[in-house]
PDB file of C-alpha atoms in Angstrom:
ATOM      1  CA  UNK A 377     148.562 117.908  92.364  1.00 53.00           C
ATOM      2  CA  UNK A 378     148.486 114.934  94.630  1.00 59.00           C
ATOM      3  CA  UNK A 379     145.300 114.164  96.520  1.00 61.00           C
ATOM      4  CA  UNK A 380     145.317 111.913  99.504  1.00 61.00           C
ATOM      5  CA  UNK A 381     143.090 111.318 102.472  1.00 58.00           C
ATOM      6  CA  UNK A 382     144.691 112.474 105.692  1.00 66.00           C
ATOM      7  CA  UNK A 383     141.921 111.274 107.923  1.00 76.00           C
ATOM      8  CA  UNK A 384     138.945 109.016 107.301  1.00 77.00           C
ATOM      9  CA  UNK A 385     136.554 108.192 110.128  1.00 84.00           C
ATOM     10  CA  UNK A 386     134.020 105.424 109.567  1.00 85.00           C
ATOM     11  CA  UNK A 387     131.143 104.316 111.755  1.00 85.00           C
ATOM     12  CA  UNK A 388     129.652 100.828 111.315  1.00 85.00           C
ATOM     13  CA  UNK A 389     126.535  99.352 112.895  1.00 82.00           C
ATOM     14  CA  UNK A 390     126.457  96.036 114.772  1.00 83.00           C
ATOM     15  CA  UNK A 391     125.586  94.208 111.535  1.00 82.00           C
ATOM     16  CA  UNK A 392     128.719  95.505 109.836  1.00 84.00           C
ATOM     17  CA  UNK A 393     126.920  98.029 107.626  1.00 86.00           C
ATOM     18  CA  UNK A 394     128.707 101.333 107.008  1.00 88.00           C
ATOM     19  CA  UNK A 395     126.644 104.162 108.535  1.00 88.00           C
ATOM     20  CA  UNK A 396     128.858 107.221 108.162  1.00 87.00           C
ATOM     21  CA  UNK A 397     132.182 108.094 106.629  1.00 89.00           C
ATOM     22  CA  UNK A 398     133.884 111.415 107.191  1.00 86.00           C
ATOM     23  CA  UNK A 399     136.903 112.290 105.095  1.00 82.00           C
ATOM     24  CA  UNK A 400     139.390 114.894 106.272  1.00 75.00           C
ATOM     25  CA  UNK A 401     136.843 116.075 108.867  1.00 74.00           C
ATOM     26  CA  UNK A 402     134.944 117.858 106.084  1.00 75.00           C
ATOM     27  CA  UNK A 403     133.145 115.554 103.668  1.00 84.00           C
ATOM     28  CA  UNK A 404     130.524 113.426 105.426  1.00 89.00           C
ATOM     29  CA  UNK A 405     128.478 110.692 103.770  1.00 93.00           C
ATOM     30  CA  UNK A 406     125.743 108.817 105.625  1.00 93.00           C
ATOM     31  CA  UNK A 407     124.150 105.552 104.488  1.00 94.00           C
ATOM     32  CA  UNK A 408     120.651 104.402 105.422  1.00 94.00           C
ATOM     33  CA  UNK A 409     120.015 100.671 105.186  1.00 92.00           C
ATOM     34  CA  UNK A 410     116.767  98.756 104.641  1.00 89.00           C
ATOM     35  CA  UNK A 411     115.481  95.280 103.775  1.00 86.00           C
ATOM     36  CA  UNK A 412     116.446  93.964 107.229  1.00 82.00           C
ATOM     37  CA  UNK A 413     119.682  95.962 107.241  1.00 83.00           C
ATOM     38  CA  UNK A 414     121.028  94.120 104.192  1.00 87.00           C
ATOM     39  CA  UNK A 415     120.802  96.763 101.440  1.00 91.00           C
ATOM     40  CA  UNK A 416     121.967 100.377 101.312  1.00 93.00           C
ATOM     41  CA  UNK A 417     118.879 102.321 100.221  1.00 94.00           C
ATOM     42  CA  UNK A 418     120.014 105.923 100.613  1.00 95.00           C
ATOM     43  CA  UNK A 419     123.393 107.657 100.436  1.00 96.00           C
ATOM     44  CA  UNK A 420     123.298 111.179 101.848  1.00 95.00           C
ATOM     45  CA  UNK A 421     126.269 113.443 101.219  1.00 94.00           C
ATOM     46  CA  UNK A 422     126.567 116.456 103.499  1.00 91.00           C
ATOM     47  CA  UNK A 423     124.726 115.216 106.602  1.00 90.00           C
ATOM     48  CA  UNK A 424     125.898 113.284 109.628  1.00 87.00           C
ATOM     49  CA  UNK A 425     123.857 110.399 111.006  1.00 87.00           C
ATOM     50  CA  UNK A 426     122.766 112.464 114.040  1.00 87.00           C
ATOM     51  CA  UNK A 427     121.372 115.186 111.720  1.00 90.00           C
ATOM     52  CA  UNK A 428     118.834 112.782 110.212  1.00 91.00           C
ATOM     53  CA  UNK A 429     115.607 112.414 112.231  1.00 91.00           C
ATOM     54  CA  UNK A 430     115.105 109.004 113.845  1.00 91.00           C
ATOM     55  CA  UNK A 431     111.650 108.697 112.250  1.00 92.00           C
ATOM     56  CA  UNK A 432     113.227 108.891 108.782  1.00 92.00           C
ATOM     57  CA  UNK A 433     115.943 106.384 109.683  1.00 91.00           C
ATOM     58  CA  UNK A 434     113.260 104.024 111.027  1.00 91.00           C
ATOM     59  CA  UNK A 435     111.107 104.407 107.890  1.00 91.00           C
ATOM     60  CA  UNK A 436     114.073 103.562 105.672  1.00 91.00           C
ATOM     61  CA  UNK A 437     115.196 100.710 107.954  1.00 88.00           C
ATOM     62  CA  UNK A 438     111.712  99.169 107.681  1.00 88.00           C
ATOM     63  CA  UNK A 439     111.551  99.637 103.909  1.00 86.00           C
ATOM     64  CA  UNK A 440     111.418  96.410 101.920  1.00 83.00           C
ATOM     65  CA  UNK A 441     111.145  95.654  98.217  1.00 85.00           C
ATOM     66  CA  UNK A 442     108.759  93.196  96.534  1.00 82.00           C
ATOM     67  CA  UNK A 443     110.252  90.205  94.730  1.00 78.00           C
ATOM     68  CA  UNK A 444     108.674  91.293  91.423  1.00 79.00           C
ATOM     69  CA  UNK A 445     108.248  94.885  90.263  1.00 78.00           C
ATOM     70  CA  UNK A 446     107.469  96.502  86.920  1.00 78.00           C
ATOM     71  CA  UNK A 447     109.421  99.539  85.683  1.00 76.00           C
ATOM     72  CA  UNK A 448     106.563 101.763  86.854  1.00 81.00           C
ATOM     73  CA  UNK A 449     106.638 100.172  90.322  1.00 84.00           C
ATOM     74  CA  UNK A 450     110.414 100.680  90.561  1.00 83.00           C
ATOM     75  CA  UNK A 451     109.881 104.375  89.710  1.00 83.00           C
ATOM     76  CA  UNK A 452     107.200 104.565  92.402  1.00 87.00           C
ATOM     77  CA  UNK A 453     109.540 102.958  94.966  1.00 88.00           C
ATOM     78  CA  UNK A 454     112.224 105.572  94.340  1.00 87.00           C
ATOM     79  CA  UNK A 455     109.631 108.359  94.587  1.00 88.00           C
ATOM     80  CA  UNK A 456     108.317 106.893  97.840  1.00 89.00           C
ATOM     81  CA  UNK A 457     111.810 106.867  99.341  1.00 90.00           C
ATOM     82  CA  UNK A 458     112.453 110.451  98.170  1.00 88.00           C
ATOM     83  CA  UNK A 459     109.169 111.479  99.835  1.00 89.00           C
ATOM     84  CA  UNK A 460     110.394 109.968 103.115  1.00 89.00           C
ATOM     85  CA  UNK A 461     113.613 111.990 102.787  1.00 89.00           C
ATOM     86  CA  UNK A 462     111.586 115.188 102.324  1.00 87.00           C
ATOM     87  CA  UNK A 463     111.193 115.130 106.114  1.00 83.00           C
ATOM     88  CA  UNK A 464     114.837 116.112 106.585  1.00 87.00           C
ATOM     89  CA  UNK A 465     114.681 119.767 107.607  1.00 81.00           C
ATOM     90  CA  UNK A 466     118.156 120.632 108.850  1.00 80.00           C
ATOM     91  CA  UNK A 467     118.550 123.807 106.851  1.00 82.00           C
ATOM     92  CA  UNK A 468     121.746 122.291 105.432  1.00 84.00           C
ATOM     93  CA  UNK A 469     122.286 121.434 101.799  1.00 88.00           C
ATOM     94  CA  UNK A 470     122.718 117.739 101.113  1.00 91.00           C
ATOM     95  CA  UNK A 471     122.732 115.361  98.145  1.00 93.00           C
ATOM     96  CA  UNK A 472     120.754 112.117  98.283  1.00 94.00           C
ATOM     97  CA  UNK A 473     121.171 109.080  96.057  1.00 96.00           C
ATOM     98  CA  UNK A 474     118.375 106.473  96.258  1.00 95.00           C
ATOM     99  CA  UNK A 475     118.828 102.779  95.439  1.00 95.00           C
ATOM    100  CA  UNK A 476     116.054 100.242  94.731  1.00 92.00           C
ATOM    101  CA  UNK A 477     116.426  96.478  94.485  1.00 92.00           C
ATOM    102  CA  UNK A 478     114.850  93.219  93.438  1.00 89.00           C
ATOM    103  CA  UNK A 479     115.559  90.941  96.429  1.00 84.00           C
ATOM    104  CA  UNK A 480     117.975  88.080  95.751  1.00 86.00           C
ATOM    105  CA  UNK A 481     118.631  89.451  92.239  1.00 89.00           C
ATOM    106  CA  UNK A 482     120.197  92.895  92.365  1.00 91.00           C
ATOM    107  CA  UNK A 483     119.967  96.634  91.955  1.00 94.00           C
ATOM    108  CA  UNK A 484     116.940  97.870  89.972  1.00 92.00           C
ATOM    109  CA  UNK A 485     117.570 101.616  89.997  1.00 93.00           C
ATOM    110  CA  UNK A 486     119.867 104.414  91.126  1.00 96.00           C
ATOM    111  CA  UNK A 487     118.246 107.841  91.451  1.00 94.00           C
ATOM    112  CA  UNK A 488     121.009 110.411  91.434  1.00 94.00           C
ATOM    113  CA  UNK A 489     120.948 113.755  93.282  1.00 93.00           C
ATOM    114  CA  UNK A 490     120.399 115.610  89.977  1.00 91.00           C
ATOM    115  CA  UNK A 491     117.122 113.723  89.445  1.00 87.00           C
ATOM    116  CA  UNK A 492     118.394 111.381  86.729  1.00 91.00           C
ATOM    117  CA  UNK A 493     117.651 107.700  87.287  1.00 92.00           C
ATOM    118  CA  UNK A 494     119.470 104.686  85.875  1.00 95.00           C
ATOM    119  CA  UNK A 495     117.551 101.388  85.741  1.00 94.00           C
ATOM    120  CA  UNK A 496     118.744  97.775  85.665  1.00 95.00           C
ATOM    121  CA  UNK A 497     116.779  94.820  84.206  1.00 93.00           C
ATOM    122  CA  UNK A 498     117.531  91.136  84.702  1.00 93.00           C
ATOM    123  CA  UNK A 499     116.642  88.054  82.694  1.00 92.00           C
ATOM    124  CA  UNK A 500     114.708  85.061  84.055  1.00 89.00           C
ATOM    125  CA  UNK A 501     117.992  83.549  85.325  1.00 90.00           C
ATOM    126  CA  UNK A 502     118.772  86.662  87.359  1.00 91.00           C
ATOM    127  CA  UNK A 503     121.538  87.890  85.046  1.00 93.00           C
ATOM    128  CA  UNK A 504     121.879  91.573  84.197  1.00 96.00           C
ATOM    129  CA  UNK A 505     120.079  92.091  80.883  1.00 96.00           C
ATOM    130  CA  UNK A 506     120.161  95.847  80.324  1.00 97.00           C
ATOM    131  CA  UNK A 507     120.956  99.221  81.837  1.00 97.00           C
ATOM    132  CA  UNK A 508     118.693 102.050  80.727  1.00 96.00           C
ATOM    133  CA  UNK A 509     117.217 105.468  81.447  1.00 93.00           C
ATOM    134  CA  UNK A 510     114.081 107.223  80.289  1.00 89.00           C
ATOM    135  CA  UNK A 511     114.109 110.257  78.015  1.00 85.00           C
ATOM    136  CA  UNK A 512     110.607 111.465  78.804  1.00 85.00           C
ATOM    137  CA  UNK A 513     108.519 108.341  78.258  1.00 85.00           C
ATOM    138  CA  UNK A 514     111.015 106.789  75.812  1.00 91.00           C
ATOM    139  CA  UNK A 515     113.274 104.038  77.142  1.00 91.00           C
ATOM    140  CA  UNK A 516     116.927 104.731  76.262  1.00 95.00           C
ATOM    141  CA  UNK A 517     119.101 101.597  76.525  1.00 96.00           C
ATOM    142  CA  UNK A 518     122.613 102.483  77.674  1.00 96.00           C
ATOM    143  CA  UNK A 519     124.022  98.969  77.652  1.00 97.00           C
ATOM    144  CA  UNK A 520     122.650  95.498  76.987  1.00 96.00           C
ATOM    145  CA  UNK A 521     124.073  92.102  77.815  1.00 95.00           C
ATOM    146  CA  UNK A 522     123.619  88.699  76.195  1.00 92.00           C
ATOM    147  CA  UNK A 523     124.786  85.397  77.515  1.00 91.00           C
ATOM    148  CA  UNK A 524     125.787  82.686  75.070  1.00 86.00           C
ATOM    149  CA  UNK A 525     126.841  79.200  75.943  1.00 81.00           C
ATOM    150  CA  UNK A 526     129.156  77.135  73.839  1.00 79.00           C
ATOM    151  CA  UNK A 527     128.765  73.377  73.504  1.00 79.00           C
ATOM    152  CA  UNK A 528     131.963  71.387  73.509  1.00 75.00           C
TER     153      UNK A 528
END
């Protein structure tokens, strides 16, 4: 079985951010950007841009992240964004992935459509320190990173 894309249509905004991609006229994915249109905050599979209410797009576009956030605050950010998305009432089934960030550092969490969330921590130099999830209230480290320098 060979899979290939016959047709892929992509729509970009004036800032160069990908808004919608439609593959083979069937599979549509829409991206909502925030933090001054610099970070993708939501990926919605199954809805076109024009099926998402303008009020929701505006709320996400105006969403910004604090420079410092605890794990609990990152969880609250993702919940806040999911609550904004609850206003989508198209009657269609869609899957939403939510991304949170620490500005000028990187991704802090990815909340998947199935409800699972993966978190990312950084050290004081802004380097990725660990990737983890929570099993209930217990932190489960999936991968950790250490940075060692060698003197010559």
